[in-house]
PDB file of C-alpha atoms in Angstrom:
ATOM      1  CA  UNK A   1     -25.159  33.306  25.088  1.00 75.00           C
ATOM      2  CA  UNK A   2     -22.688  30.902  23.785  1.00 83.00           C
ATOM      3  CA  UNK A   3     -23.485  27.431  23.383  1.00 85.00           C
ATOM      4  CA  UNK A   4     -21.031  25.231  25.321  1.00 88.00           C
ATOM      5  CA  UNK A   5     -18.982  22.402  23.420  1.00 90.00           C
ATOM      6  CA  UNK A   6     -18.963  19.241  24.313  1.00 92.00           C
ATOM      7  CA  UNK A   7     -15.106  18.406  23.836  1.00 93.00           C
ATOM      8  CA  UNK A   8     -15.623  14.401  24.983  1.00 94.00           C
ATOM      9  CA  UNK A   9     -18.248  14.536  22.227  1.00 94.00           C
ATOM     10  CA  UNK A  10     -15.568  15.912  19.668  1.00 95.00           C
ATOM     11  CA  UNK A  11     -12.939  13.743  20.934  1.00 96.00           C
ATOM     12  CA  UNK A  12     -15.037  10.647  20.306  1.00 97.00           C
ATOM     13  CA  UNK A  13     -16.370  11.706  17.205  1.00 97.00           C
ATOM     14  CA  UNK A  14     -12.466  12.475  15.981  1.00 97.00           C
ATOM     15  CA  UNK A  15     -11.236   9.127  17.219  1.00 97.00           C
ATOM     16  CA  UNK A  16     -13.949   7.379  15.742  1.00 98.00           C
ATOM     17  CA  UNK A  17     -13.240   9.163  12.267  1.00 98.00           C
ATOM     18  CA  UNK A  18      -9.421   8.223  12.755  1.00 98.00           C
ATOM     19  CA  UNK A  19     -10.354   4.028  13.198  1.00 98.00           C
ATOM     20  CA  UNK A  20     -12.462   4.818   9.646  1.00 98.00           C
ATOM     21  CA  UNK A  21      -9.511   6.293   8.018  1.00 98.00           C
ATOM     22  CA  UNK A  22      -7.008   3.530   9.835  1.00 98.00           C
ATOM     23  CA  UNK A  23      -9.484   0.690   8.616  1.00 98.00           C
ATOM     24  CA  UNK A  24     -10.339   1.601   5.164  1.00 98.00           C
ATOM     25  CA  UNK A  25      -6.670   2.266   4.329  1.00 97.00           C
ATOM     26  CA  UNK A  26      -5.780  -1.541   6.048  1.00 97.00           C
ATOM     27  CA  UNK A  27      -8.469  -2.537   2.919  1.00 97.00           C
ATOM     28  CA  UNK A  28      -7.058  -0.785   0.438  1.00 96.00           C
ATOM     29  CA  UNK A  29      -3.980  -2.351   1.144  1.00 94.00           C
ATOM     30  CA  UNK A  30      -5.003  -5.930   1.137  1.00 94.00           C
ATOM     31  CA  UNK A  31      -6.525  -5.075  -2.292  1.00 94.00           C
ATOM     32  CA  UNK A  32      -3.580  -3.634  -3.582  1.00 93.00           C
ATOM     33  CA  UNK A  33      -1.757  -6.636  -2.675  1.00 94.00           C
ATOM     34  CA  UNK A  34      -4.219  -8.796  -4.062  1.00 94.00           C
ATOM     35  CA  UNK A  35      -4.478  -6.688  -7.270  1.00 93.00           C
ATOM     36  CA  UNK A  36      -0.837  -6.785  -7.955  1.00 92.00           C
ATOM     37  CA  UNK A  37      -0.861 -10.646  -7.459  1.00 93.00           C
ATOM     38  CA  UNK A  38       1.787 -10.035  -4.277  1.00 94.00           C
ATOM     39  CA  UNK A  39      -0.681 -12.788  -2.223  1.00 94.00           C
ATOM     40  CA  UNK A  40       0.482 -15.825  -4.287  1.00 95.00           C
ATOM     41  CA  UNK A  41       3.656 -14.845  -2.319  1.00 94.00           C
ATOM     42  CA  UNK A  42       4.718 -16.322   1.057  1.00 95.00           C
ATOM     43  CA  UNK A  43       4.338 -13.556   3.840  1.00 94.00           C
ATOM     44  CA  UNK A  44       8.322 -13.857   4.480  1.00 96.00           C
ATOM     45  CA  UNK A  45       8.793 -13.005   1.445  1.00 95.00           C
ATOM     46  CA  UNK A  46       6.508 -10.209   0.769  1.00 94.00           C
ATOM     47  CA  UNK A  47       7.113  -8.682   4.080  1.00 95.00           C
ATOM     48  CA  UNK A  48      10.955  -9.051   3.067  1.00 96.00           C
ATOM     49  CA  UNK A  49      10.263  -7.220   0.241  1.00 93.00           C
ATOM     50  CA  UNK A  50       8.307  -4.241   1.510  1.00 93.00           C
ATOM     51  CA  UNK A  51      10.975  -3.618   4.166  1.00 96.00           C
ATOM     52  CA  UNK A  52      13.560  -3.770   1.413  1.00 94.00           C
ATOM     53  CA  UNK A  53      11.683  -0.799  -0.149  1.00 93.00           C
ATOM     54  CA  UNK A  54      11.309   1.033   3.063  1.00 94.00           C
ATOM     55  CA  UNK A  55      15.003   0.846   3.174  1.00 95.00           C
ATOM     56  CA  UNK A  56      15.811   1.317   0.314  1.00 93.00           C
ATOM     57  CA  UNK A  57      18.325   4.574  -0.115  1.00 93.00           C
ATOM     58  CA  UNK A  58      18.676   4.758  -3.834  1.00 94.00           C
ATOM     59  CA  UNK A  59      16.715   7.555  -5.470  1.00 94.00           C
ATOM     60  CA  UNK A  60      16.911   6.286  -8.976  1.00 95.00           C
ATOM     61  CA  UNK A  61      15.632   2.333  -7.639  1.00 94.00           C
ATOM     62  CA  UNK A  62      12.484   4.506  -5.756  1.00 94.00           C
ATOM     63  CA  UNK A  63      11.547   6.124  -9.044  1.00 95.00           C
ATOM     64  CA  UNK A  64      11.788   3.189 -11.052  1.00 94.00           C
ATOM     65  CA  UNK A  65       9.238   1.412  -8.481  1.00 93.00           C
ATOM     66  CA  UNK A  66       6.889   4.247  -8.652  1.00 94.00           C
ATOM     67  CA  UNK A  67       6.726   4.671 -12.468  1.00 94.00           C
ATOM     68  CA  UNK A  68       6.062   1.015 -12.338  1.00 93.00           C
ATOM     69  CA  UNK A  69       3.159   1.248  -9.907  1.00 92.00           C
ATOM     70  CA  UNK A  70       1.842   4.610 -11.678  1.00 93.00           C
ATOM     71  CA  UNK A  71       1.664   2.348 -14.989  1.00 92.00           C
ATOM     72  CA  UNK A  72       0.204  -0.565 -12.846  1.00 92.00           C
ATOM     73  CA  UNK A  73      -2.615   2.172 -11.761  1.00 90.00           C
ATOM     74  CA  UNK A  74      -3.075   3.915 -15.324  1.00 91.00           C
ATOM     75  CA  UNK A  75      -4.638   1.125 -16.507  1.00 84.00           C
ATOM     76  CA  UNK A  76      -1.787  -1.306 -17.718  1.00 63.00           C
ATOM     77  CA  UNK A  77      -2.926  -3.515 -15.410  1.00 58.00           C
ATOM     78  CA  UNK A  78      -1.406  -6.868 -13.892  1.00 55.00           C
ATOM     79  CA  UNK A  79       1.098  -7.331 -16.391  1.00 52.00           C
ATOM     80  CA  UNK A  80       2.915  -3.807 -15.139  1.00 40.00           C
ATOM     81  CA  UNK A  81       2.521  -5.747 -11.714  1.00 43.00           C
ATOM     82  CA  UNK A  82       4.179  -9.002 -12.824  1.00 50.00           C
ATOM     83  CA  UNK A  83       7.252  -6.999 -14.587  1.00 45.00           C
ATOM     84  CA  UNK A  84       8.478  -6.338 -10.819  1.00 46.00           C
ATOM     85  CA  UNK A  85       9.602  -9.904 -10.829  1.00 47.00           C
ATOM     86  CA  UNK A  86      12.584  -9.187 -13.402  1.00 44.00           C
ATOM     87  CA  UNK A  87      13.777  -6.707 -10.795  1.00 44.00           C
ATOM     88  CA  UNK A  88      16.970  -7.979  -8.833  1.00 41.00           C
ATOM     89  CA  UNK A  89      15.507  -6.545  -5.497  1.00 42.00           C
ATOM     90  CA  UNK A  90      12.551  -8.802  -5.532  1.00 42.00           C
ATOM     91  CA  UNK A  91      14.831 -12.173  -6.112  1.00 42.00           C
ATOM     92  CA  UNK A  92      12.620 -13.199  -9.050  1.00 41.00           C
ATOM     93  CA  UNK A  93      10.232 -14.514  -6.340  1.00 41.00           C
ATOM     94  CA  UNK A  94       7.194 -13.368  -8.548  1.00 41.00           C
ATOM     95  CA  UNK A  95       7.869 -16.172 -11.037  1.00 42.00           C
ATOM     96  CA  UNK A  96       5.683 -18.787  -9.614  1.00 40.00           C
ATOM     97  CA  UNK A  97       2.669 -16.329  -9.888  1.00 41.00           C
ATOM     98  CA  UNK A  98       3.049 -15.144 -13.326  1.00 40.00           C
ATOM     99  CA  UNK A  99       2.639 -18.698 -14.337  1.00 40.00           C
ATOM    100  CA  UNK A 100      -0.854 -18.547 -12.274  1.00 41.00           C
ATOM    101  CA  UNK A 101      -1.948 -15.688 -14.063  1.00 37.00           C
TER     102      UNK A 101
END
Protein backbone atom coordinates (compact mmCIF):
# COMPACT_ATOMS: atom_id res chain seq x y z
CA UNK A 1 0.00 0.00 0.00
CA UNK A 2 1.19 3.41 -0.71
CA UNK A 3 2.06 5.68 1.92
CA UNK A 4 0.04 8.92 1.67
CA UNK A 5 1.92 12.41 1.44
CA UNK A 6 1.38 14.93 3.48
CA UNK A 7 1.39 17.94 0.89
CA UNK A 8 0.76 20.80 3.89
CA UNK A 9 3.82 19.10 5.38
CA UNK A 10 5.82 19.65 2.01
CA UNK A 11 4.44 22.96 1.49
CA UNK A 12 5.67 24.14 4.87
CA UNK A 13 8.80 22.50 4.74
CA UNK A 14 9.38 24.27 1.01
CA UNK A 15 8.34 27.67 2.28
CA UNK A 16 10.36 27.40 5.19
CA UNK A 17 13.49 26.43 2.96
CA UNK A 18 12.58 29.50 0.63
CA UNK A 19 12.71 32.26 3.95
CA UNK A 20 16.42 30.35 4.50
CA UNK A 21 17.46 30.99 1.03
CA UNK A 22 15.61 34.70 1.05
CA UNK A 23 17.45 35.44 4.48
CA UNK A 24 20.88 34.21 3.99
CA UNK A 25 21.12 35.92 0.58
CA UNK A 26 19.70 39.47 2.48
CA UNK A 27 23.26 38.63 4.62
CA UNK A 28 25.32 38.11 2.04
CA UNK A 29 24.36 41.22 0.70
CA UNK A 30 24.89 43.44 3.65
CA UNK A 31 28.39 41.84 3.72
CA UNK A 32 29.09 42.49 0.33
CA UNK A 33 28.26 45.98 0.87
CA UNK A 34 30.20 46.20 3.85
CA UNK A 35 33.17 44.37 2.22
CA UNK A 36 33.35 46.67 -0.68
CA UNK A 37 33.27 49.72 1.74
CA UNK A 38 29.70 50.84 -0.13
CA UNK A 39 28.31 51.51 3.81
CA UNK A 40 30.50 54.64 4.36
CA UNK A 41 28.02 55.79 1.64
CA UNK A 42 24.70 57.60 2.29
CA UNK A 43 21.72 55.17 1.41
CA UNK A 44 20.56 57.84 -1.40
CA UNK A 45 23.40 57.46 -2.81
CA UNK A 46 24.09 53.85 -2.83
CA UNK A 47 20.58 53.00 -3.64
CA UNK A 48 21.08 55.64 -6.59
CA UNK A 49 23.77 53.77 -7.65
CA UNK A 50 22.48 50.21 -7.69
CA UNK A 51 19.43 51.34 -9.68
CA UNK A 52 21.79 53.04 -12.08
CA UNK A 53 23.28 49.55 -12.68
CA UNK A 54 19.98 47.86 -12.92
CA UNK A 55 19.37 50.26 -15.68
CA UNK A 56 22.03 50.38 -17.09
CA UNK A 57 21.75 49.34 -21.08
CA UNK A 58 25.35 49.41 -22.12
CA UNK A 59 26.94 46.00 -22.55
CA UNK A 60 30.50 47.13 -22.56
CA UNK A 61 29.77 49.49 -18.95
CA UNK A 62 28.13 45.84 -17.47
CA UNK A 63 31.33 43.99 -18.29
CA UNK A 64 33.58 46.47 -17.06
CA UNK A 65 31.59 46.32 -13.56
CA UNK A 66 31.79 42.64 -13.46
CA UNK A 67 35.53 42.21 -14.25
CA UNK A 68 35.88 44.70 -11.51
CA UNK A 69 33.86 42.75 -8.96
CA UNK A 70 35.44 39.28 -10.26
CA UNK A 71 38.96 40.97 -9.35
CA UNK A 72 37.36 42.39 -6.08
CA UNK A 73 36.40 38.50 -5.34
CA UNK A 74 39.79 36.84 -6.65
CA UNK A 75 41.47 38.10 -3.96
CA UNK A 76 42.52 41.77 -4.94
CA UNK A 77 40.63 42.82 -2.32
CA UNK A 78 39.28 46.40 -1.22
CA UNK A 79 41.44 48.30 -3.34
CA UNK A 80 39.58 46.61 -6.65
CA UNK A 81 36.47 47.90 -4.58
CA UNK A 82 37.67 51.50 -4.11
CA UNK A 83 38.77 51.79 -8.02
CA UNK A 84 34.82 52.00 -8.72
CA UNK A 85 35.04 55.51 -7.46
CA UNK A 86 37.08 56.77 -10.66
CA UNK A 87 34.09 55.53 -12.63
CA UNK A 88 31.85 58.48 -14.01
CA UNK A 89 28.61 56.44 -13.15
CA UNK A 90 29.30 56.43 -9.49
CA UNK A 91 29.91 60.49 -9.35
CA UNK A 92 33.22 59.96 -7.52
CA UNK A 93 31.02 59.54 -4.39
CA UNK A 94 33.50 56.79 -3.10
CA UNK A 95 36.15 59.43 -2.37
CA UNK A 96 35.33 60.16 1.15
CA UNK A 97 35.76 56.38 1.98
CA UNK A 98 38.97 55.68 0.37
CA UNK A 99 40.40 58.25 2.65
CA UNK A 100 38.84 55.99 5.64
CA UNK A 101 40.45 53.06 4.46
Amino acid sequence: MRKTRDYDAELKALGDKARALKAKKVQQLGELVTSTGADALDLDVLAGVLLAAVESTSADEKEAWRAEGSAFFQGRGRKAGQRSGDNAESGNKTGAGETQG
